[in-house]
Every structure is written in structure tokens, then in C-alpha cells.
Tab-separated table of C-alpha atoms in Angstrom:
chain	number	residue	atom	x	y	z
A	1	MET	CA	56.726	-29.506	120.455
A	2	THR	CA	53.258	-29.308	122.533
A	3	PRO	CA	50.525	-28.378	120.351
A	4	PRO	CA	48.288	-24.062	121.707
A	5	LYS	CA	44.980	-25.578	122.827
A	6	SER	CA	43.646	-24.491	119.134
A	7	PHE	CA	44.503	-27.485	116.968
A	8	TYR	CA	43.064	-29.055	119.852
A	9	ASP	CA	40.351	-27.369	119.142
A	10	PHE	CA	40.192	-27.351	115.715
A	11	THR	CA	40.749	-31.337	115.219
A	12	LEU	CA	37.917	-31.697	117.820
A	13	GLN	CA	35.670	-29.319	115.303
A	14	PHE	CA	37.350	-31.629	112.765
A	15	HIS	CA	36.020	-34.514	113.522
A	16	GLN	CA	32.824	-32.838	113.901
A	17	ASP	CA	32.544	-31.484	111.317
A	18	LEU	CA	33.038	-34.635	108.448
A	19	ASP	CA	29.523	-35.581	110.178
A	20	VAL	CA	28.068	-32.519	108.992
A	21	VAL	CA	29.959	-32.035	105.350
A	22	HIS	CA	28.995	-33.869	102.320
A	23	PRO	CA	30.788	-36.686	101.601
A	24	GLY	CA	34.276	-35.111	99.478
A	25	TRP	CA	34.799	-32.988	101.655
A	26	ALA	CA	38.960	-33.392	101.480
A	27	GLU	CA	38.623	-33.073	97.559
A	28	THR	CA	36.957	-29.845	97.777
A	29	PRO	CA	38.078	-26.500	98.917
A	30	ASP	CA	34.697	-25.619	100.330
A	31	GLY	CA	33.854	-27.984	101.841
A	32	ARG	CA	37.544	-27.691	103.305
A	33	ASN	CA	37.141	-23.901	103.792
A	34	GLN	CA	33.586	-24.921	105.485
A	35	ILE	CA	35.393	-27.199	108.123
A	36	TYR	CA	37.561	-23.520	108.354
A	37	GLU	CA	34.971	-21.420	108.291
A	38	ASP	CA	33.758	-23.306	111.903
A	39	PHE	CA	36.962	-23.231	113.600
A	40	ARG	CA	37.603	-19.514	113.357
A	41	GLN	CA	33.932	-18.387	114.471
A	42	GLY	CA	33.795	-20.469	116.931
A	43	TYR	CA	37.057	-19.897	118.164
A	44	GLY	CA	37.933	-16.682	117.129
A	45	ASP	CA	41.193	-15.124	115.020
A	46	GLN	CA	43.388	-16.323	118.011
A	47	ALA	CA	42.869	-19.126	117.497
A	48	VAL	CA	43.604	-19.226	113.649
A	49	ARG	CA	46.440	-17.302	113.961
A	50	GLU	CA	48.047	-19.278	116.599
A	51	LEU	CA	47.070	-22.030	114.829
A	52	ALA	CA	48.734	-20.612	111.685
A	53	THR	CA	52.248	-20.789	113.791
A	54	PHE	CA	51.838	-23.510	114.809
A	55	CYS	CA	51.725	-25.573	110.959
A	56	GLU	CA	54.169	-23.302	110.125
A	57	LYS	CA	55.990	-24.681	112.370
A	58	LEU	CA	55.090	-28.344	111.870
A	59	LEU	CA	55.964	-28.003	108.519
A	60	ALA	CA	59.235	-26.220	108.657
A	61	ASP	CA	60.809	-29.367	110.146
A	62	LYS	CA	60.364	-31.879	107.578
A	63	GLU	CA	61.490	-34.952	109.191
A	64	ILE	CA	58.123	-34.464	111.730
A	65	ASP	CA	55.853	-37.814	111.655
A	66	LEU	CA	52.423	-35.488	111.436
A	67	GLY	CA	50.712	-38.582	110.494
A	68	SER	CA	52.021	-39.274	114.381
A	69	LEU	CA	52.068	-36.357	116.148
A	70	TRP	CA	48.044	-36.078	114.853
A	71	PHE	CA	47.360	-39.888	116.153
A	72	LYS	CA	48.584	-38.854	119.885
A	73	GLU	CA	47.857	-35.460	120.425
A	74	SER	CA	44.142	-35.327	118.446
A	75	LYS	CA	41.320	-34.915	119.544
A	76	ALA	CA	40.023	-36.438	116.570
A	77	ASP	CA	39.402	-39.901	116.436
A	78	TRP	CA	39.661	-40.165	112.720
A	79	VAL	CA	43.287	-41.191	111.212
A	80	ILE	CA	45.885	-39.473	109.417
A	81	GLN	CA	48.724	-40.335	107.838
A	82	ASP	CA	52.030	-37.741	107.124
A	83	GLU	CA	50.881	-37.179	103.180
A	84	GLY	CA	47.408	-35.997	104.559
A	85	VAL	CA	48.491	-34.317	107.827
A	86	ARG	CA	51.325	-31.907	105.316
A	87	PHE	CA	48.558	-31.565	102.887
A	88	LEU	CA	45.050	-30.776	105.544
A	89	PHE	CA	47.902	-27.721	107.060
A	90	ASN	CA	48.676	-26.176	104.013
A	91	ASP	CA	45.525	-26.039	102.362
A	92	PHE	CA	44.370	-23.862	106.145
A	93	LEU	CA	47.344	-21.920	105.100
A	94	ARG	CA	46.020	-21.466	101.840
A	95	TRP	CA	42.404	-20.855	103.115
A	96	LYS	CA	44.154	-18.450	105.756
A	97	THR	CA	45.941	-16.605	103.796
A	98	SER	CA	42.679	-15.683	101.341
A	99	LEU	CA	41.275	-13.740	104.780
A	100	SER	CA	44.773	-10.833	104.778
């Protein structure tokens, strides 16, 4: 499955924001939510919806190795294992739901 442009934009923004957000970003919803909000502000609500749809499709496939997808397709230099990508996508989807 070819990722949409929003995936590339998100992973690039994600990587750039890691340097801006405090070191405990991964353990705090506020740190992660700020990354998601930065993406929303930079790329718009349509990109958020497009990325959410892509995340839902990927998470529905229990066999897909999201870590490999991230490593192969991501614009970030940061390597994340399968479990971490699943957590990130689920967390992003929870955040998106909270916007409604």
C-alpha cells in the first residue's frame, strides 16, 4: 500500500518536532499532542483526515510490519519498531477523535 502524501508530511514533521518538544515527549500525551497539532496547523484538517484513514487501514492488517514500513517509507531519520508505530498510529487516531 502506497502511503499518501500526508504520511510523508507527518513523518517529516514528527522528526523535526522531536528536537523541539521536551525529552519525555513519548511518555506524555501533551508532548505527542503538540506534535499532532503542529502537523494539523502546518498541513490542515484534510491531511489529518487522510492520515487517519491510512492509519486505520494499516492497523486493521494485523500481519503488516509497521516498523518496516516506517523504515522504508518514512521521511524521518528516526527508526521506530513495529510496536512503537502501532502505538503512535493508535495515539494519533485517539487525538483525532478528540477533535470532533
